[in-house]
Amino acid sequence: MSILTTRNPAIISIAVFLDAFIGGPLTGASMNPARSFGPALAMGYWDNQWLYWAAPLSGGLAAVACCQLFMPQLKSPSPE
């Protein structure tokens, strides 16, 4: 097994901890866009709401691009 599969729970836990620890005091550290949408809808406060949707989507796309670029063995095989 590679380190990427055996250490996933620890890596994810560290990422969530850092988000809450660093981002919490600054922005509330909402990691779920739906949890940010509800309060914005109820309060009518839409400033920077687009970031809660654009940042996770662009981060996910960047992660896929990096994975395809740096780990080509993980690509699905093409049909012959």
Short mmCIF file of N, CA and C in Angstrom, two decimals:
data_model
loop_
_atom_site.label_atom_id
_atom_site.label_comp_id
_atom_site.label_asym_id
_atom_site.label_seq_id
_atom_site.Cartn_x
_atom_site.Cartn_y
_atom_site.Cartn_z
N MET A 1 0.84 -1.20 0.00
CA MET A 1 0.00 0.00 0.00
C MET A 1 0.87 1.25 0.00
N SER A 2 0.39 2.25 -0.67
CA SER A 2 1.17 3.48 -0.70
C SER A 2 0.80 4.35 0.50
N ILE A 3 1.63 5.33 0.75
CA ILE A 3 1.39 6.23 1.87
C ILE A 3 0.12 7.05 1.64
N LEU A 4 -0.25 7.26 0.37
CA LEU A 4 -1.45 8.04 0.08
C LEU A 4 -2.71 7.31 0.53
N THR A 5 -2.72 6.00 0.54
CA THR A 5 -3.91 5.27 0.96
C THR A 5 -3.90 4.95 2.44
N THR A 6 -2.73 4.80 3.05
CA THR A 6 -2.69 4.44 4.46
C THR A 6 -2.78 5.65 5.37
N ARG A 7 -2.47 6.81 4.88
CA ARG A 7 -2.46 8.02 5.72
C ARG A 7 -3.63 8.97 5.44
N ASN A 8 -4.58 8.57 4.61
CA ASN A 8 -5.68 9.47 4.26
C ASN A 8 -6.46 10.00 5.46
N PRO A 9 -6.85 9.17 6.44
CA PRO A 9 -7.60 9.72 7.57
C PRO A 9 -6.82 10.78 8.34
N ALA A 10 -5.53 10.58 8.51
CA ALA A 10 -4.72 11.56 9.23
C ALA A 10 -4.59 12.85 8.42
N ILE A 11 -4.39 12.74 7.13
CA ILE A 11 -4.24 13.92 6.28
C ILE A 11 -5.53 14.73 6.26
N ILE A 12 -6.66 14.06 6.15
CA ILE A 12 -7.95 14.76 6.14
C ILE A 12 -8.21 15.41 7.49
N SER A 13 -7.90 14.72 8.57
CA SER A 13 -8.10 15.28 9.90
C SER A 13 -7.26 16.53 10.12
N ILE A 14 -6.02 16.50 9.66
CA ILE A 14 -5.15 17.67 9.79
C ILE A 14 -5.69 18.83 8.97
N ALA A 15 -6.19 18.56 7.77
CA ALA A 15 -6.74 19.62 6.93
C ALA A 15 -7.96 20.26 7.57
N VAL A 16 -8.84 19.45 8.16
CA VAL A 16 -10.03 19.98 8.82
C VAL A 16 -9.63 20.79 10.06
N PHE A 17 -8.66 20.27 10.82
CA PHE A 17 -8.20 20.99 12.00
C PHE A 17 -7.62 22.35 11.64
N LEU A 18 -6.76 22.38 10.62
CA LEU A 18 -6.15 23.65 10.22
C LEU A 18 -7.20 24.63 9.70
N ASP A 19 -8.19 24.13 8.99
CA ASP A 19 -9.25 25.00 8.51
C ASP A 19 -10.00 25.64 9.67
N ALA A 20 -10.36 24.82 10.64
CA ALA A 20 -11.10 25.34 11.79
C ALA A 20 -10.23 26.23 12.67
N PHE A 21 -8.98 25.85 12.86
CA PHE A 21 -8.09 26.59 13.75
C PHE A 21 -7.67 27.93 13.17
N ILE A 22 -7.36 27.95 11.87
CA ILE A 22 -6.88 29.18 11.24
C ILE A 22 -8.04 29.98 10.64
N GLY A 23 -8.93 29.30 9.94
CA GLY A 23 -10.01 30.00 9.26
C GLY A 23 -11.17 30.38 10.17
N GLY A 24 -11.35 29.66 11.25
CA GLY A 24 -12.46 29.92 12.16
C GLY A 24 -12.52 31.34 12.68
N PRO A 25 -11.45 31.82 13.30
CA PRO A 25 -11.48 33.19 13.81
C PRO A 25 -11.61 34.25 12.72
N LEU A 26 -11.13 33.94 11.52
CA LEU A 26 -11.16 34.93 10.45
C LEU A 26 -12.50 35.01 9.74
N THR A 27 -13.06 33.84 9.38
CA THR A 27 -14.25 33.83 8.53
C THR A 27 -15.38 32.95 9.03
N GLY A 28 -15.17 32.22 10.10
CA GLY A 28 -16.15 31.24 10.54
C GLY A 28 -15.86 29.86 10.00
N ALA A 29 -14.95 29.76 9.05
CA ALA A 29 -14.45 28.50 8.50
C ALA A 29 -15.56 27.58 8.02
N SER A 30 -16.47 28.09 7.26
CA SER A 30 -17.52 27.24 6.70
C SER A 30 -16.94 26.43 5.56
N MET A 31 -16.91 25.10 5.74
CA MET A 31 -16.36 24.23 4.71
C MET A 31 -17.45 23.68 3.80
N ASN A 32 -18.69 23.97 4.09
CA ASN A 32 -19.81 23.47 3.32
C ASN A 32 -20.57 24.68 2.75
N PRO A 33 -20.60 24.85 1.44
CA PRO A 33 -21.29 26.01 0.86
C PRO A 33 -22.76 26.10 1.27
N ALA A 34 -23.41 24.98 1.47
CA ALA A 34 -24.81 25.01 1.87
C ALA A 34 -24.99 25.60 3.26
N ARG A 35 -24.01 25.40 4.13
CA ARG A 35 -24.09 25.97 5.48
C ARG A 35 -23.86 27.47 5.45
N SER A 36 -23.24 27.98 4.42
CA SER A 36 -23.06 29.42 4.27
C SER A 36 -24.25 30.05 3.57
N PHE A 37 -24.91 29.28 2.71
CA PHE A 37 -26.04 29.80 1.94
C PHE A 37 -27.25 30.09 2.82
N GLY A 38 -27.54 29.20 3.76
CA GLY A 38 -28.70 29.37 4.63
C GLY A 38 -28.68 30.67 5.42
N PRO A 39 -27.62 30.93 6.18
CA PRO A 39 -27.56 32.20 6.90
C PRO A 39 -27.56 33.42 5.98
N ALA A 40 -26.91 33.31 4.82
CA ALA A 40 -26.91 34.45 3.88
C ALA A 40 -28.32 34.71 3.37
N LEU A 41 -29.06 33.65 3.10
CA LEU A 41 -30.44 33.80 2.64
C LEU A 41 -31.32 34.40 3.73
N ALA A 42 -31.16 33.91 4.96
CA ALA A 42 -31.99 34.40 6.07
C ALA A 42 -31.69 35.85 6.41
N MET A 43 -30.42 36.23 6.33
CA MET A 43 -30.02 37.58 6.72
C MET A 43 -30.01 38.56 5.54
N GLY A 44 -30.08 38.02 4.31
CA GLY A 44 -30.01 38.89 3.14
C GLY A 44 -28.63 39.51 2.97
N TYR A 45 -27.61 38.83 3.45
CA TYR A 45 -26.23 39.32 3.38
C TYR A 45 -25.47 38.49 2.36
N TRP A 46 -25.26 39.04 1.18
CA TRP A 46 -24.69 38.28 0.07
C TRP A 46 -23.26 38.67 -0.27
N ASP A 47 -22.63 39.51 0.55
CA ASP A 47 -21.25 39.93 0.27
C ASP A 47 -20.33 38.72 0.28
N ASN A 48 -19.57 38.56 -0.77
CA ASN A 48 -18.58 37.49 -0.92
C ASN A 48 -19.17 36.09 -0.87
N GLN A 49 -20.44 35.93 -1.02
CA GLN A 49 -21.05 34.60 -1.00
C GLN A 49 -20.56 33.74 -2.16
N TRP A 50 -20.25 34.37 -3.27
CA TRP A 50 -19.77 33.62 -4.43
C TRP A 50 -18.50 32.86 -4.12
N LEU A 51 -17.68 33.36 -3.18
CA LEU A 51 -16.44 32.67 -2.83
C LEU A 51 -16.70 31.31 -2.20
N TYR A 52 -17.78 31.19 -1.43
CA TYR A 52 -18.09 29.91 -0.79
C TYR A 52 -18.46 28.84 -1.81
N TRP A 53 -18.83 29.27 -3.01
CA TRP A 53 -19.15 28.31 -4.07
C TRP A 53 -18.01 28.16 -5.06
N ALA A 54 -17.36 29.26 -5.41
CA ALA A 54 -16.30 29.20 -6.42
C ALA A 54 -15.02 28.56 -5.88
N ALA A 55 -14.67 28.84 -4.64
CA ALA A 55 -13.41 28.32 -4.10
C ALA A 55 -13.39 26.79 -4.01
N PRO A 56 -14.43 26.13 -3.45
CA PRO A 56 -14.39 24.66 -3.42
C PRO A 56 -14.42 24.03 -4.82
N LEU A 57 -15.18 24.62 -5.72
CA LEU A 57 -15.24 24.07 -7.07
C LEU A 57 -13.90 24.22 -7.79
N SER A 58 -13.29 25.39 -7.69
CA SER A 58 -12.00 25.59 -8.36
C SER A 58 -10.91 24.78 -7.68
N GLY A 59 -10.97 24.63 -6.36
CA GLY A 59 -10.00 23.79 -5.66
C GLY A 59 -10.12 22.33 -6.05
N GLY A 60 -11.35 21.86 -6.21
CA GLY A 60 -11.56 20.48 -6.64
C GLY A 60 -11.05 20.24 -8.05
N LEU A 61 -11.30 21.19 -8.93
CA LEU A 61 -10.80 21.08 -10.30
C LEU A 61 -9.28 21.12 -10.34
N ALA A 62 -8.68 21.98 -9.50
CA ALA A 62 -7.22 22.04 -9.44
C ALA A 62 -6.64 20.74 -8.90
N ALA A 63 -7.31 20.13 -7.92
CA ALA A 63 -6.84 18.86 -7.37
C ALA A 63 -6.90 17.75 -8.42
N VAL A 64 -7.96 17.72 -9.22
CA VAL A 64 -8.07 16.73 -10.28
C VAL A 64 -6.97 16.93 -11.31
N ALA A 65 -6.73 18.19 -11.68
CA ALA A 65 -5.68 18.48 -12.66
C ALA A 65 -4.30 18.07 -12.13
N CYS A 66 -4.03 18.37 -10.87
CA CYS A 66 -2.73 17.99 -10.29
C CYS A 66 -2.59 16.48 -10.21
N CYS A 67 -3.65 15.80 -9.85
CA CYS A 67 -3.61 14.34 -9.76
C CYS A 67 -3.36 13.73 -11.13
N GLN A 68 -4.01 14.23 -12.14
CA GLN A 68 -3.82 13.72 -13.51
C GLN A 68 -2.41 14.03 -14.01
N LEU A 69 -1.87 15.17 -13.60
CA LEU A 69 -0.55 15.58 -14.06
C LEU A 69 0.57 14.82 -13.34
N PHE A 70 0.46 14.70 -12.01
CA PHE A 70 1.54 14.13 -11.22
C PHE A 70 1.39 12.65 -10.92
N MET A 71 0.21 12.09 -11.13
CA MET A 71 -0.01 10.66 -10.88
C MET A 71 -0.68 10.02 -12.09
N PRO A 72 0.00 9.94 -13.20
CA PRO A 72 -0.63 9.42 -14.42
C PRO A 72 -1.02 7.95 -14.30
N GLN A 73 -0.42 7.19 -13.38
CA GLN A 73 -0.78 5.79 -13.23
C GLN A 73 -2.19 5.62 -12.66
N LEU A 74 -2.77 6.67 -12.09
CA LEU A 74 -4.11 6.57 -11.53
C LEU A 74 -5.19 6.83 -12.58
N LYS A 75 -4.83 7.22 -13.79
CA LYS A 75 -5.81 7.44 -14.84
C LYS A 75 -6.48 6.13 -15.19
N SER A 76 -7.75 6.21 -15.53
CA SER A 76 -8.44 4.98 -15.91
C SER A 76 -7.93 4.50 -17.26
N PRO A 77 -7.81 3.21 -17.43
CA PRO A 77 -7.27 2.68 -18.70
C PRO A 77 -8.24 2.93 -19.85
N SER A 78 -7.69 3.19 -21.01
CA SER A 78 -8.54 3.40 -22.18
C SER A 78 -8.95 2.05 -22.75
N PRO A 79 -10.18 1.97 -23.25
CA PRO A 79 -10.62 0.71 -23.84
C PRO A 79 -9.83 0.39 -25.11
N GLU A 80 -9.51 -0.86 -25.28
CA GLU A 80 -8.71 -1.26 -26.45
C GLU A 80 -9.56 -1.74 -27.59
#
